[in-house]
Amino acid sequence: ALQDEGADTVEANEALGFAIDARNYQQCAEILFDLGLCHVRVISNNPDKLKALEEAGLQVVERVPIEVEAEAAAAHYLRIKKEKLGHFLG
């Protein structure tokens, strides 16, 4: 696998011709609208997730950060998320 050869998640997805993050939040927004919600607090460090929910018509009134102590095995993965994907990480 590309990651076994040293590629990070972003590099591996790009090399395979995949979107960096192929998730779609439209259905999430539709479910929230069906429940009568249009203003949400989002627990996430992912700016693209916030943007997608706002583009779907939800009003994000607050972002609640996820604060974790990274173990050595996850530190590289989280650094890539911060540096290449703009995640809000300390």
Short mmCIF file of C-alpha atoms in Angstrom, two decimals:
data_model
loop_
_atom_site.label_atom_id
_atom_site.label_comp_id
_atom_site.label_asym_id
_atom_site.label_seq_id
_atom_site.Cartn_x
_atom_site.Cartn_y
_atom_site.Cartn_z
CA ALA A 1 0.00 0.00 0.00
CA LEU A 2 1.14 3.54 -0.66
CA GLN A 3 0.99 4.42 3.01
CA ASP A 4 3.28 1.48 3.80
CA GLU A 5 5.74 3.07 1.34
CA GLY A 6 5.65 6.37 3.26
CA ALA A 7 2.83 8.27 1.54
CA ASP A 8 0.49 10.12 3.84
CA THR A 9 -3.30 9.96 3.49
CA VAL A 10 -3.47 12.98 1.19
CA GLU A 11 -0.66 11.75 -1.08
CA ALA A 12 -2.12 8.23 -1.26
CA ASN A 13 -5.60 9.45 -2.22
CA GLU A 14 -4.20 11.81 -4.86
CA ALA A 15 -1.93 9.10 -6.33
CA LEU A 16 -4.95 6.80 -6.69
CA GLY A 17 -7.03 9.53 -8.32
CA PHE A 18 -9.39 9.85 -5.36
CA ALA A 19 -10.65 13.03 -3.77
CA ILE A 20 -8.67 13.96 -0.68
CA ASP A 21 -11.90 13.70 1.30
CA ALA A 22 -14.84 12.25 -0.60
CA ARG A 23 -17.35 12.55 2.22
CA ASN A 24 -20.58 14.40 1.49
CA TYR A 25 -22.55 16.10 4.26
CA GLN A 26 -25.69 16.96 2.26
CA GLN A 27 -27.68 14.06 3.73
CA CYS A 28 -26.60 15.05 7.23
CA ALA A 29 -27.96 18.53 6.64
CA GLU A 30 -31.21 17.16 5.20
CA ILE A 31 -31.74 14.99 8.28
CA LEU A 32 -31.13 17.95 10.57
CA PHE A 33 -33.59 20.06 8.56
CA ASP A 34 -36.17 17.25 8.80
CA LEU A 35 -35.71 17.36 12.58
CA GLY A 36 -36.43 21.09 12.52
CA LEU A 37 -32.86 22.20 13.09
CA CYS A 38 -31.18 24.95 11.13
CA HIS A 39 -28.67 26.27 13.70
CA VAL A 40 -26.02 23.81 14.87
CA ARG A 41 -22.98 23.52 17.10
CA VAL A 42 -20.43 21.29 15.39
CA ILE A 43 -17.85 19.24 17.26
CA SER A 44 -15.03 19.08 14.72
CA ASN A 45 -11.55 20.28 13.83
CA ASN A 46 -12.30 20.00 10.10
CA PRO A 47 -12.91 23.35 8.37
CA ASP A 48 -14.21 21.61 5.24
CA LYS A 49 -16.94 19.93 7.28
CA LEU A 50 -18.10 23.31 8.61
CA LYS A 51 -18.06 24.79 5.12
CA ALA A 52 -20.03 21.87 3.67
CA LEU A 53 -22.73 22.14 6.33
CA GLU A 54 -23.00 25.89 5.76
CA GLU A 55 -23.18 25.40 1.99
CA ALA A 56 -26.02 22.92 2.59
CA GLY A 57 -27.93 25.72 4.31
CA LEU A 58 -27.25 25.10 7.99
CA GLN A 59 -26.05 27.92 10.19
CA VAL A 60 -23.03 26.82 12.20
CA VAL A 61 -23.31 28.93 15.35
CA GLU A 62 -20.32 27.42 17.11
CA ARG A 63 -17.42 25.09 16.44
CA VAL A 64 -16.49 23.02 19.46
CA PRO A 65 -12.88 21.86 19.11
CA ILE A 66 -11.80 18.29 19.71
CA GLU A 67 -8.74 18.42 21.91
CA VAL A 68 -6.70 15.24 22.23
CA GLU A 69 -3.22 14.27 23.28
CA ALA A 70 -1.77 12.53 20.26
CA GLU A 71 0.00 9.26 20.83
CA ALA A 72 3.26 8.85 18.92
CA ALA A 73 1.61 6.59 16.33
CA ALA A 74 -1.04 9.22 15.52
CA ALA A 75 1.13 12.34 15.71
CA HIS A 76 2.22 12.19 12.04
CA TYR A 77 -1.37 11.60 10.86
CA LEU A 78 -2.64 14.59 12.87
CA ARG A 79 0.24 16.78 11.66
CA ILE A 80 -0.73 16.01 8.04
CA LYS A 81 -4.36 16.89 8.80
CA LYS A 82 -3.23 20.23 10.21
CA GLU A 83 -0.62 21.11 7.58
CA LYS A 84 -2.25 19.81 4.40
CA LEU A 85 -5.96 19.94 5.22
CA GLY A 86 -6.06 22.98 7.47
CA HIS A 87 -7.59 21.20 10.44
CA PHE A 88 -7.80 23.23 13.63
CA LEU A 89 -5.30 21.39 15.80
CA GLY A 90 -3.09 22.76 18.54
#
